[in-house]
XYZ file of C-alpha atoms in Angstrom:
396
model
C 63.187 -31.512 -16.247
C 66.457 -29.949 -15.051
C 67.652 -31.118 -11.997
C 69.446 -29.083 -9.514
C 72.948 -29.278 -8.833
C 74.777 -30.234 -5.493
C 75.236 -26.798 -4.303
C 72.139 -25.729 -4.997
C 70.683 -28.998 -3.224
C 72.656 -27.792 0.254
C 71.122 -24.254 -0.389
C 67.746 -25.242 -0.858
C 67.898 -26.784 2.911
C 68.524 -23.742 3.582
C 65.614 -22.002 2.837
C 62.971 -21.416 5.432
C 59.284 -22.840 4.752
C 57.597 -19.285 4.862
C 60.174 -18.766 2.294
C 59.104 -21.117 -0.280
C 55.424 -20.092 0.667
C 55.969 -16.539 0.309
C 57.846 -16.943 -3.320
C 54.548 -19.270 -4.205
C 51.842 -17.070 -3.094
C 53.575 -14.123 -5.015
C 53.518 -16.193 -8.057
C 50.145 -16.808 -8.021
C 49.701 -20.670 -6.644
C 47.435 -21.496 -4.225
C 47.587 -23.718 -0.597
C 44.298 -25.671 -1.492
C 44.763 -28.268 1.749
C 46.801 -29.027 4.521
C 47.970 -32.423 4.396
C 50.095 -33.922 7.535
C 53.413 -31.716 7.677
C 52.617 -30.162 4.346
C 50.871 -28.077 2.025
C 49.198 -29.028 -1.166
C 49.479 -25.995 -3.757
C 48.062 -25.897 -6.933
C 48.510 -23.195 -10.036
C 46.366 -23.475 -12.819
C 47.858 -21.898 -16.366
C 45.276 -19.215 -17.656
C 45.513 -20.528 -21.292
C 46.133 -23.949 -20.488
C 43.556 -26.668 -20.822
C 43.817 -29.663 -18.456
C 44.755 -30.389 -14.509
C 47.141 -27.588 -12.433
C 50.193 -28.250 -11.786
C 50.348 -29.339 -7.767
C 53.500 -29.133 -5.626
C 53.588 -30.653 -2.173
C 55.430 -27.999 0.390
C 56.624 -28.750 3.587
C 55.618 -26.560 6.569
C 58.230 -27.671 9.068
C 61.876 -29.148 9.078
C 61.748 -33.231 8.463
C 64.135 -35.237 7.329
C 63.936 -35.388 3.667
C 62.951 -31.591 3.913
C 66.008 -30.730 1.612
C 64.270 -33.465 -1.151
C 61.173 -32.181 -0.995
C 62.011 -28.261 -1.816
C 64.500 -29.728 -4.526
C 60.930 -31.357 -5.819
C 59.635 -27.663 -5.810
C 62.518 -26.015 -7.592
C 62.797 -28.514 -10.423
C 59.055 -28.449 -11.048
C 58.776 -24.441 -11.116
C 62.003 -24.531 -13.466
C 59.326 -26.163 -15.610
C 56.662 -23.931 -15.185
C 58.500 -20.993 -15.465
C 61.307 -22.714 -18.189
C 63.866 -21.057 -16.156
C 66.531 -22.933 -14.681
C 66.365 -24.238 -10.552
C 69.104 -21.840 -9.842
C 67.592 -18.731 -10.851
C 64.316 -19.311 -9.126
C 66.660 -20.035 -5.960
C 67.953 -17.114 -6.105
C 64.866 -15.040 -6.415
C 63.367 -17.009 -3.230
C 65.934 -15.435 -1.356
C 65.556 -11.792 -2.469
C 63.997 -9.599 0.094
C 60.129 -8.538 -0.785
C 59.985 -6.743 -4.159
C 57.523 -5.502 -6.469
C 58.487 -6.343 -10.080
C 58.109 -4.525 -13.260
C 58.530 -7.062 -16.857
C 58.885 -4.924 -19.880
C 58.604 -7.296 -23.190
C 59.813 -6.449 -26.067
C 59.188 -7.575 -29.532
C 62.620 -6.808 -31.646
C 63.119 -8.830 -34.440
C 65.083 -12.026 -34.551
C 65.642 -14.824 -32.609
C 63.655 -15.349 -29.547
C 66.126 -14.121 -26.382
C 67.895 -11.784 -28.367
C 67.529 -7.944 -28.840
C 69.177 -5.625 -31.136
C 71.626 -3.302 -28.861
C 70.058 0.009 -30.187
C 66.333 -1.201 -28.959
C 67.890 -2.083 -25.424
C 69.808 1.057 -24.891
C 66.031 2.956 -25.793
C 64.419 0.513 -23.794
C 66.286 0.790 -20.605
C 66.907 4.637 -20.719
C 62.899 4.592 -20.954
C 62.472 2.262 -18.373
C 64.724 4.380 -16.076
C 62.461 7.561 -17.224
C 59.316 5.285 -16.219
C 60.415 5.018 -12.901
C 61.557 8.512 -12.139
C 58.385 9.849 -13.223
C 56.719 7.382 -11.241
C 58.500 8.203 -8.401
C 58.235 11.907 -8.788
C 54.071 11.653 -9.271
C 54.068 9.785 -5.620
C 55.942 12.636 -4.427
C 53.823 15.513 -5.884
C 51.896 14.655 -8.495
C 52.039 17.059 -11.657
C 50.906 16.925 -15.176
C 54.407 18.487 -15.969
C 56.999 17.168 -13.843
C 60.372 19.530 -13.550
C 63.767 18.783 -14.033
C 65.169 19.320 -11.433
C 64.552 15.716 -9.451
C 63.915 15.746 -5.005
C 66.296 13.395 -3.387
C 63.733 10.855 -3.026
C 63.113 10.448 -6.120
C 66.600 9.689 -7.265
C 67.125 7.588 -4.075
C 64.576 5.443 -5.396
C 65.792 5.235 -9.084
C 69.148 4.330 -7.513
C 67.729 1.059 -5.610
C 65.529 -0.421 -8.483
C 67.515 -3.522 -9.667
C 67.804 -5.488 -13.563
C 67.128 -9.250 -13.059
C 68.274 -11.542 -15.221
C 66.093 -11.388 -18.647
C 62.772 -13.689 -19.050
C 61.583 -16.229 -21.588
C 59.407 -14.893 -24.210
C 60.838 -12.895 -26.743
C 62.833 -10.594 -24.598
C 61.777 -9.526 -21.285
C 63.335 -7.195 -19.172
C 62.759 -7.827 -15.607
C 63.310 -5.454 -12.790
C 62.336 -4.892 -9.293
C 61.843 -2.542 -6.291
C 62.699 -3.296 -2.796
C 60.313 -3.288 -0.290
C 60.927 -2.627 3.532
C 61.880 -6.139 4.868
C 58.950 -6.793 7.748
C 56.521 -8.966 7.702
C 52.587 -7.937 7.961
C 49.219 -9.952 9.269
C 46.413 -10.222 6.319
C 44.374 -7.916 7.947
C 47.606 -5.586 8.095
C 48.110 -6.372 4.329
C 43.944 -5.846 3.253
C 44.916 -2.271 5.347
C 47.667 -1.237 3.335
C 47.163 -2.703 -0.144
C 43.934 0.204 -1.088
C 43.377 -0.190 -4.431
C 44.491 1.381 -8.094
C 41.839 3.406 -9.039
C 38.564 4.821 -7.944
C 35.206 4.866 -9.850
C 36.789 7.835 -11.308
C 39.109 6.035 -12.587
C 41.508 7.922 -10.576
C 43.662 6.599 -7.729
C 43.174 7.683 -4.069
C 45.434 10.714 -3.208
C 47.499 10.716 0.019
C 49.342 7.980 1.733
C 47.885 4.649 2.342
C 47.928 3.230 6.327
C 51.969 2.315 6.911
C 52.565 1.458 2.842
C 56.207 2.031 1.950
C 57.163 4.867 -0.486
C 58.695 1.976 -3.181
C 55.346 0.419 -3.215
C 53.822 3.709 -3.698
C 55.457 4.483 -6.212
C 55.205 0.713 -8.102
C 51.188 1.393 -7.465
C 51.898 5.207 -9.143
C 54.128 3.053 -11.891
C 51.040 1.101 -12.906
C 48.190 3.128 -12.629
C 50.334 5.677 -14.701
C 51.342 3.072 -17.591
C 47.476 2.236 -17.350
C 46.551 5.414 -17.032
C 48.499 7.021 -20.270
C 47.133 3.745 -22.615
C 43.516 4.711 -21.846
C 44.503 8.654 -23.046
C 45.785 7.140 -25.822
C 42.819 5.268 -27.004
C 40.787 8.137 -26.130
C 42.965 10.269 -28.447
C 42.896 7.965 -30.956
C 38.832 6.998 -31.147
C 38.319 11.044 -30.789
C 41.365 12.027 -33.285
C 41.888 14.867 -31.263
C 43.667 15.227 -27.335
C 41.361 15.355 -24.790
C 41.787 16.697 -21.656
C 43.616 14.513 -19.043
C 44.669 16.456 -16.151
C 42.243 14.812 -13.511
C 44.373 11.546 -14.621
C 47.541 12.992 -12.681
C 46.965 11.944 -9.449
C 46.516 8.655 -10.998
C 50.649 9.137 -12.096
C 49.960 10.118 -15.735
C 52.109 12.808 -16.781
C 54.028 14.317 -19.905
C 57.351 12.693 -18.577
C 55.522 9.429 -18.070
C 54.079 9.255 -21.472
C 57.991 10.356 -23.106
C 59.365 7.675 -21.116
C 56.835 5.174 -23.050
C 57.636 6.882 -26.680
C 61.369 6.308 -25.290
C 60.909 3.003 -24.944
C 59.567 2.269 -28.503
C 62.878 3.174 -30.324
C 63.141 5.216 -33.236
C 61.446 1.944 -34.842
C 58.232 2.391 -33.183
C 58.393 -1.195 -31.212
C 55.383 -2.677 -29.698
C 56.107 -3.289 -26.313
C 54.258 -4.795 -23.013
C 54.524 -4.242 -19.662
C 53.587 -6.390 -16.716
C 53.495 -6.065 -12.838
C 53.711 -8.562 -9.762
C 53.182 -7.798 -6.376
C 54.962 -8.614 -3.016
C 53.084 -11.351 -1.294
C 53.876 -9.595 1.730
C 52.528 -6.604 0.710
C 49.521 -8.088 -1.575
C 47.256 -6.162 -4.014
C 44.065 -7.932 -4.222
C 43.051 -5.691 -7.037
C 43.826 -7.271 -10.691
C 46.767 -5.518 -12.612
C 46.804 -6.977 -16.516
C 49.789 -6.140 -18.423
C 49.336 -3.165 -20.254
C 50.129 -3.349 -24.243
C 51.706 -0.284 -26.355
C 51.438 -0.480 -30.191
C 52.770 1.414 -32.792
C 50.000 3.773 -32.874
C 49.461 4.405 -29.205
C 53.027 5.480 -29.301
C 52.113 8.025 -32.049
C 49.082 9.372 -29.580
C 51.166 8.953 -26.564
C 53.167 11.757 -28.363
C 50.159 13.933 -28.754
C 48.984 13.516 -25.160
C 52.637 14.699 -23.661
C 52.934 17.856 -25.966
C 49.293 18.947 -25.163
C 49.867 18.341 -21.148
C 53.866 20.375 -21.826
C 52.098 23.277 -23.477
C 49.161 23.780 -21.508
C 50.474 23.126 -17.939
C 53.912 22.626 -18.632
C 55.449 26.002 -16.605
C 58.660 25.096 -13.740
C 58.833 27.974 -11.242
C 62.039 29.079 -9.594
C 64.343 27.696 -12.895
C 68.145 29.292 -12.845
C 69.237 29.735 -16.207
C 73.172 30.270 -16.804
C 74.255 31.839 -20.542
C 75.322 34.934 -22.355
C 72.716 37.548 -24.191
C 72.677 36.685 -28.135
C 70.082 39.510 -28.715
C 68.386 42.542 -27.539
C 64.281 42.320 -28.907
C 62.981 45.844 -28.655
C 60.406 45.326 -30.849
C 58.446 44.250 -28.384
C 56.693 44.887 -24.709
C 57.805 44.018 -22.413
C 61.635 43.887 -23.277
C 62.927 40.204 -24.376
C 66.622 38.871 -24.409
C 67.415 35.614 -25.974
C 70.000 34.040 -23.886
C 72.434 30.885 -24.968
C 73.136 29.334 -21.989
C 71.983 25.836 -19.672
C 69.312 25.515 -16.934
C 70.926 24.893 -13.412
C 68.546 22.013 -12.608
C 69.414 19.876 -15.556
C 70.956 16.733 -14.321
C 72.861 16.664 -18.063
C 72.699 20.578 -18.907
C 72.885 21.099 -22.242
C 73.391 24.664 -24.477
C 69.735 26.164 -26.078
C 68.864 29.572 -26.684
C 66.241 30.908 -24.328
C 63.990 33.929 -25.141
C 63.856 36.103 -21.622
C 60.844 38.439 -20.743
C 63.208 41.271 -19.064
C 61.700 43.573 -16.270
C 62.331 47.253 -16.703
C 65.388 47.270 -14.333
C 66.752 44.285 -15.947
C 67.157 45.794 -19.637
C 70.225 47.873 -18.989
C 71.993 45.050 -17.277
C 71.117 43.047 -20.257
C 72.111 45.784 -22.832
C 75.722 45.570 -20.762
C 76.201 42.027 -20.516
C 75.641 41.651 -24.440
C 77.830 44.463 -25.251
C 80.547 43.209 -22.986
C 80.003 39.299 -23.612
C 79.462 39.025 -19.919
C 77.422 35.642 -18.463
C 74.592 36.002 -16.579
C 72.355 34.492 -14.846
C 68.417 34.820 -14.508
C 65.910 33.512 -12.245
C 62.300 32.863 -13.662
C 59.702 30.558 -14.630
C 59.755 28.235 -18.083
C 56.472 28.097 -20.395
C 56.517 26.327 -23.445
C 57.136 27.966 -26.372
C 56.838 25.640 -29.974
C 59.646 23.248 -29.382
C 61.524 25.326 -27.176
C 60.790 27.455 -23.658
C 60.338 30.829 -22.766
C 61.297 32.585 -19.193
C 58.512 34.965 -17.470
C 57.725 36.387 -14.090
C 61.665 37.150 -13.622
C 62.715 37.097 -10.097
C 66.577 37.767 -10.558
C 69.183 39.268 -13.292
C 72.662 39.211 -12.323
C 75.338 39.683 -14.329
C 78.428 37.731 -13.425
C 81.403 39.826 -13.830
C 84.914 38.683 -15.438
């Protein structure tokens, strides 16, 4: 057992009782009895033959108060094989929902190769914008071109410091500090899914957009391995669009291909709830293999190239080539998209109204940059513009 330092003794006298309780009810022990001036809580390993582990936690301020929640923290640094200070410093986080992605690189246990963490977090990132974005507006397709709520809540997630067990990467969502009665909590917490299998649309009584979207982040993850064992047992991509309200998406299911590498990783992900906020509903970790990755692939192209059109895009370029061949007129156009938070140069085949041919025919003659107005379809691995709204060219 490791005990706790001096300065972490003074802080954990510090810590308020509904503290300690809050931090153990959100890690799944239990107050089985009141004793006098204390609670006895018990946690009970799911694989684990034999008695539960039992801590003893004090409800009010007594004299060896600081003692006993020193008791606590050394015992949970056994449980949890992390050390006292860490768990002290997670007591006194504000409420947060947490997200644990574990992956399985090679090598020692606590290590990862650099190349499988810079995939990994770039996908986790990914996870949690499209998360966010479904618990805005829900869409099979999701656009580029992020609201500001969105990124507001990419910007707050936190990293925690990485788990035991292979290598975990924890992070977590804040949660509007308040506190809320149980029957306040049974009111807000709704559920994941209906008999459907699809979640409940529209806001739930006074819940917080962050745990929205960590309810949107799970029933998604869940959401895209069921398509992809449904892809796999049928061979072929079903349809999946009455999943989107349920926060599956094409961005959600490249976010999970992300996080696989280039070496095709297996991967978990697992979820714990705010016990302020509680979700009596169960939420298992949800496990990607090598070939769900390969379906998950599948699932995101079919959902881009049927449903996959963004309205209103700007698109920003010079005309490579006049296609007269066919009707209605086409220009492809090298240029970026306006929306892109990292624009990047591709050539863009235009659908050109009547009016807009001559100002196209001028612009590529001249070398002049222009800028069109439209909506993007899929087209093989690239896009195409219809339904033009606007063809300016932008003059030296």
């Amino acid at each position: 057992m490791t005990a706790i330092t001096d300065a972490e003794f003074e802080e954990a006298a510090a810590l308020a009782p509904e503290v300690v309780r809050r931090y153990l009810s959100g890690k799944g022990w239990n107050a089985e009895r009141d004793l006098s001036g204390a609670e006895l809580w018990e946690w009970k390993p799911r694989h684990e033959p034999g008695p539960p582990y039992e801590l003893l936690v004090p409800v009010t301020r007594r004299r060896d108060y600081a003692g006993r929640v020193a008791d606590i923290l050394e015992t949970l640094a056994v449980v949890e094989a992390r050390r006292p200070g860490d768990i002290l410093r997670e007591m006194r986080l504000p409420p947060v929902d947490w997200q644990f992605l574990r992956l399985v690189p090679p090598g020692p246990s606590g290590t990862a190769p650099l190349l499988d963490l810079v995939s990994a977090l770039s996908g986790l990132k990914d996870l949690h914008t499209a998360a966010a974005s479904s618990a805005h507006h829900p869409q099979a397709v999701q656009p580029g071109q992020k609201p500001q709520v969105v990124k507001d809540h990419v910007a707050a997630v936190r990293l925690d410091q990485t788990r035991v067990g292979s290598y975990v990467i924890a992070a977590h969502t804040p949660l509007p500090d308040r506190r809320v009665t149980v029957r306040e909590s049974r009111a807000v917490q709704g559920s994941f899914f209906t008999d459907e299998e699809v979640i409940r649309h529209g806001p739930f009584p006074a819940e917080p957009f962050a745990r929205k979207v960590s309810r949107m982040f799970f029933a998604g993850v869940t959401c895209a391995h069921e398509a992809a064992e449904r892809t796999l047992t049928d061979d072929s991509v079903p349809r999946f669009e009455h999943l989107t309200r349920a926060g599956l998406s094409a961005n959600l299911c490249e976010a999970l291909v992300k996080i696989a590498g280039e070496e095709r990783r297996d991967f978990s992900l697992s979820f714990a709830w705010s016990s302020e906020m509680p979700m009596e509903q169960p939420s298992p970790p949800v496990a990607i293999s090598r070939r769900h990755v390969d379906a998950l692939e599948a699932v995101a192209k079919d959902l881009r190239e049927r449903l996959g059109r963004e309205e209103g895009v700007v698109l920003t370029g010079v005309v490579t080539n006049l296609h007269r061949d066919v009707d209605p007129r086409e220009a492809t156009i090298y240029g970026s998209f306006v929306h892109e938070v990292a624009p990047r140069q591709r050539r863009v085949r235009v659908e050109l109204r009547p009016e807009d041919v001559g100002k196209a025919a001028e612009a590529w003659r001249r070398g002049l940059e222009v800028a069109v107005t439209g909506d993007l379809e899929p087209r093989g691995t690239g896009v195409r513009m219809r339904r033009v709204e606007g063809f300016a060219v932008l003059q030296e």
